[in-house]
Amino acid sequence: INMMALEIKDYFSYIHSQAYTDAMTGVGNKASYMDVVKVMDRKISEGMAAFIVIGFDVNGLKNVNDNYGHEYGDMLITDTADIMKNVFSTENVYRIGGDEFIVVIENEGEEDVAKYLKCFDEQIGSFNERNTKYEYDLAVSKGGAAFDETKDKAYKDVFKRADEIMYKDKEAFYRGS
């Protein structure tokens, strides 16, 4: 009976992993992310929220997929995820779309957003210095925001600010500035 109980426990752990982990990158998937959103909304309603949200989007992925193939594009996605896991820790990173990632970290504030983004930029720079896989530099647009109890009524309010900053960063990338 003990052996069967251990097998069942292992099986449930495996099923949970399959349901909540992005198979390609090893980070949380959209289902896992949606659970975090619910938790943050509950904490906001209870007056117990303190967190940051950082959004990321790999630049030029469509062009890479069109010109080099999806396997090459997948390499960009997995390399980006590996850098993110290194900077933010795997349990805080979620792949919510093809090349879109979200980081949610509790008990951090506005000043921490800049600190994390600086570290991420440094890691991207180091990756690009050592890069022998790609003919060009890996580029990722990003934007972050911290929960502000004076203006945020729901998680989506924080996400929206982070997303707007990320899209401004993406626009600047494509303008070449």
Coordinates of C-alpha atoms in Angstrom, one line a residue:
I1 CA 0.0 0.0 0.0
N2 CA 2.9 2.4 0.8
M3 CA 4.4 1.7 -2.6
M4 CA 1.1 2.4 -4.3
A5 CA 0.7 5.6 -2.4
L6 CA 4.2 6.8 -3.5
E7 CA 3.4 5.9 -7.1
I8 CA 0.1 7.8 -7.0
K9 CA 1.9 10.8 -5.4
D10 CA 4.6 10.7 -8.1
Y11 CA 1.9 10.5 -10.8
F12 CA 0.0 13.5 -9.4
S13 CA 3.2 15.4 -9.3
Y14 CA 3.9 14.5 -12.9
I15 CA 0.3 15.5 -14.0
H16 CA 0.6 18.8 -12.1
S17 CA 3.9 19.5 -13.8
Q18 CA 2.5 18.7 -17.2
A19 CA -0.5 20.9 -16.6
Y20 CA 1.4 24.0 -15.3
T21 CA 4.8 23.9 -17.0
D22 CA 5.6 25.1 -20.5
A23 CA 7.2 22.1 -22.1
M24 CA 9.6 24.0 -24.4
T25 CA 11.1 26.4 -21.8
G26 CA 10.5 24.8 -18.4
V27 CA 8.8 27.9 -17.0
G28 CA 5.2 28.3 -15.9
N29 CA 2.6 28.2 -18.7
K30 CA -0.5 30.3 -19.1
A31 CA -2.6 28.1 -16.8
S32 CA 0.0 28.6 -14.1
Y33 CA 0.1 32.3 -14.7
M34 CA -3.7 32.6 -14.5
D35 CA -3.5 31.0 -11.0
V36 CA -1.0 33.6 -10.0
V37 CA -3.3 36.4 -11.3
K38 CA -6.1 35.0 -9.1
V39 CA -3.9 34.9 -6.1
M40 CA -2.7 38.5 -6.7
D41 CA -6.3 39.7 -7.1
R42 CA -7.3 38.0 -3.9
K43 CA -4.3 39.6 -2.1
I44 CA -5.3 43.0 -3.5
S45 CA -8.9 42.6 -2.2
E46 CA -7.5 41.6 1.2
G47 CA -5.1 44.6 1.4
M48 CA -2.1 42.2 1.4
A49 CA -0.6 42.8 -2.0
A50 CA 3.0 43.7 -2.8
F51 CA 4.4 42.6 -6.1
I52 CA 5.9 43.6 -9.4
V53 CA 5.0 42.6 -12.9
I54 CA 7.5 42.6 -15.8
G55 CA 6.4 41.8 -19.4
F56 CA 8.8 40.6 -22.1
D57 CA 8.5 40.1 -25.9
V58 CA 11.3 38.7 -28.1
N59 CA 12.1 41.1 -30.9
G60 CA 12.1 40.0 -34.5
L61 CA 10.8 36.5 -33.9
K62 CA 8.4 36.6 -36.9
N63 CA 11.3 37.6 -39.2
V64 CA 13.5 34.8 -37.7
N65 CA 10.8 32.2 -38.2
D66 CA 10.1 33.3 -41.8
N67 CA 13.8 33.5 -42.8
Y68 CA 15.4 30.8 -40.7
G69 CA 12.6 28.4 -39.7
H70 CA 10.7 27.8 -36.5
E71 CA 13.4 25.7 -34.9
Y72 CA 15.7 28.7 -35.0
G73 CA 12.9 30.8 -33.5
D74 CA 12.4 28.2 -30.8
M75 CA 16.1 28.6 -29.9
L76 CA 15.6 32.3 -29.4
I77 CA 12.6 31.6 -27.1
T78 CA 14.5 29.0 -25.1
D79 CA 17.6 31.2 -24.8
T80 CA 15.4 34.1 -23.6
A81 CA 13.7 31.8 -21.1
D82 CA 17.0 30.5 -19.8
I83 CA 18.2 34.1 -19.2
M84 CA 15.0 34.9 -17.4
K85 CA 15.2 31.9 -15.2
N86 CA 18.7 32.9 -14.2
V87 CA 17.7 36.5 -13.4
F88 CA 14.2 36.0 -11.9
S89 CA 14.1 32.4 -10.8
T90 CA 12.1 29.8 -12.6
E91 CA 9.1 29.9 -10.3
N92 CA 8.5 33.6 -11.1
V93 CA 8.5 33.3 -15.0
Y94 CA 5.5 32.4 -17.2
R95 CA 5.3 31.9 -20.9
I96 CA 1.9 33.3 -21.8
G97 CA 2.2 33.3 -25.6
G98 CA 4.6 32.4 -28.4
D99 CA 7.4 34.8 -27.5
E100 CA 5.7 36.6 -24.6
F101 CA 6.7 36.1 -21.0
I102 CA 5.5 37.6 -17.7
V103 CA 7.4 37.7 -14.5
V104 CA 5.5 38.2 -11.2
I105 CA 7.5 38.6 -8.0
E106 CA 5.9 39.2 -4.6
N107 CA 7.3 41.5 -1.9
E108 CA 9.1 43.7 -4.4
G109 CA 8.5 47.4 -5.2
E110 CA 9.0 50.0 -7.9
E111 CA 12.8 50.4 -7.2
D112 CA 13.2 46.6 -7.7
V113 CA 11.8 46.8 -11.2
A114 CA 14.7 48.9 -12.4
K115 CA 17.2 46.6 -10.5
Y116 CA 15.8 43.5 -12.2
L117 CA 15.7 45.1 -15.6
K118 CA 19.3 46.2 -15.3
C119 CA 20.3 42.7 -14.4
F120 CA 18.3 41.3 -17.3
D121 CA 20.0 43.7 -19.7
E122 CA 23.4 42.8 -18.4
Q123 CA 22.6 39.1 -18.9
I124 CA 21.4 39.7 -22.4
G125 CA 24.6 41.7 -23.1
S126 CA 26.7 38.8 -21.8
F127 CA 24.8 36.3 -23.9
N128 CA 25.3 38.4 -27.0
E129 CA 29.0 38.8 -26.3
R130 CA 29.4 34.9 -26.2
N131 CA 26.8 34.3 -28.9
T132 CA 27.9 31.9 -31.7
K133 CA 24.5 30.6 -32.6
Y134 CA 22.9 33.7 -34.1
E135 CA 24.1 36.1 -36.8
Y136 CA 22.7 39.0 -34.8
D137 CA 22.1 40.0 -31.2
L138 CA 19.2 38.6 -29.1
A139 CA 16.9 41.5 -28.3
V140 CA 14.0 41.5 -25.9
S141 CA 11.5 44.3 -25.2
K142 CA 10.5 44.7 -21.6
G143 CA 8.5 46.8 -19.2
G144 CA 7.7 46.6 -15.6
A145 CA 5.4 48.1 -12.9
A146 CA 4.8 47.6 -9.2
F147 CA 1.5 47.3 -7.5
D148 CA 0.4 50.7 -6.1
E149 CA -2.4 50.5 -3.5
T150 CA -3.4 54.1 -4.3
K151 CA -4.3 53.4 -7.9
D152 CA -4.5 49.6 -8.6
K153 CA -7.8 47.9 -7.9
A154 CA -6.9 44.6 -9.7
Y155 CA -3.9 42.8 -11.0
K156 CA -4.8 43.8 -14.6
D157 CA -4.1 47.5 -13.6
V158 CA -0.5 46.7 -12.8
F159 CA -0.2 44.4 -15.9
K160 CA -1.5 47.1 -18.1
R161 CA 1.1 49.6 -17.0
A162 CA 3.9 47.1 -17.5
D163 CA 2.6 46.1 -20.9
E164 CA 2.4 49.7 -22.0
I165 CA 6.0 50.3 -21.0
M166 CA 7.1 47.1 -22.8
Y167 CA 5.3 48.1 -26.0
K168 CA 7.0 51.6 -25.9
D169 CA 10.4 49.7 -25.5
K170 CA 9.4 47.6 -28.5
E171 CA 8.5 50.6 -30.6
A172 CA 11.9 52.2 -29.7
F173 CA 13.7 49.0 -30.7
Y174 CA 12.1 49.0 -34.2
R175 CA 12.7 52.7 -34.6
G176 CA 16.3 52.0 -33.9
S177 CA 16.5 54.3 -30.9

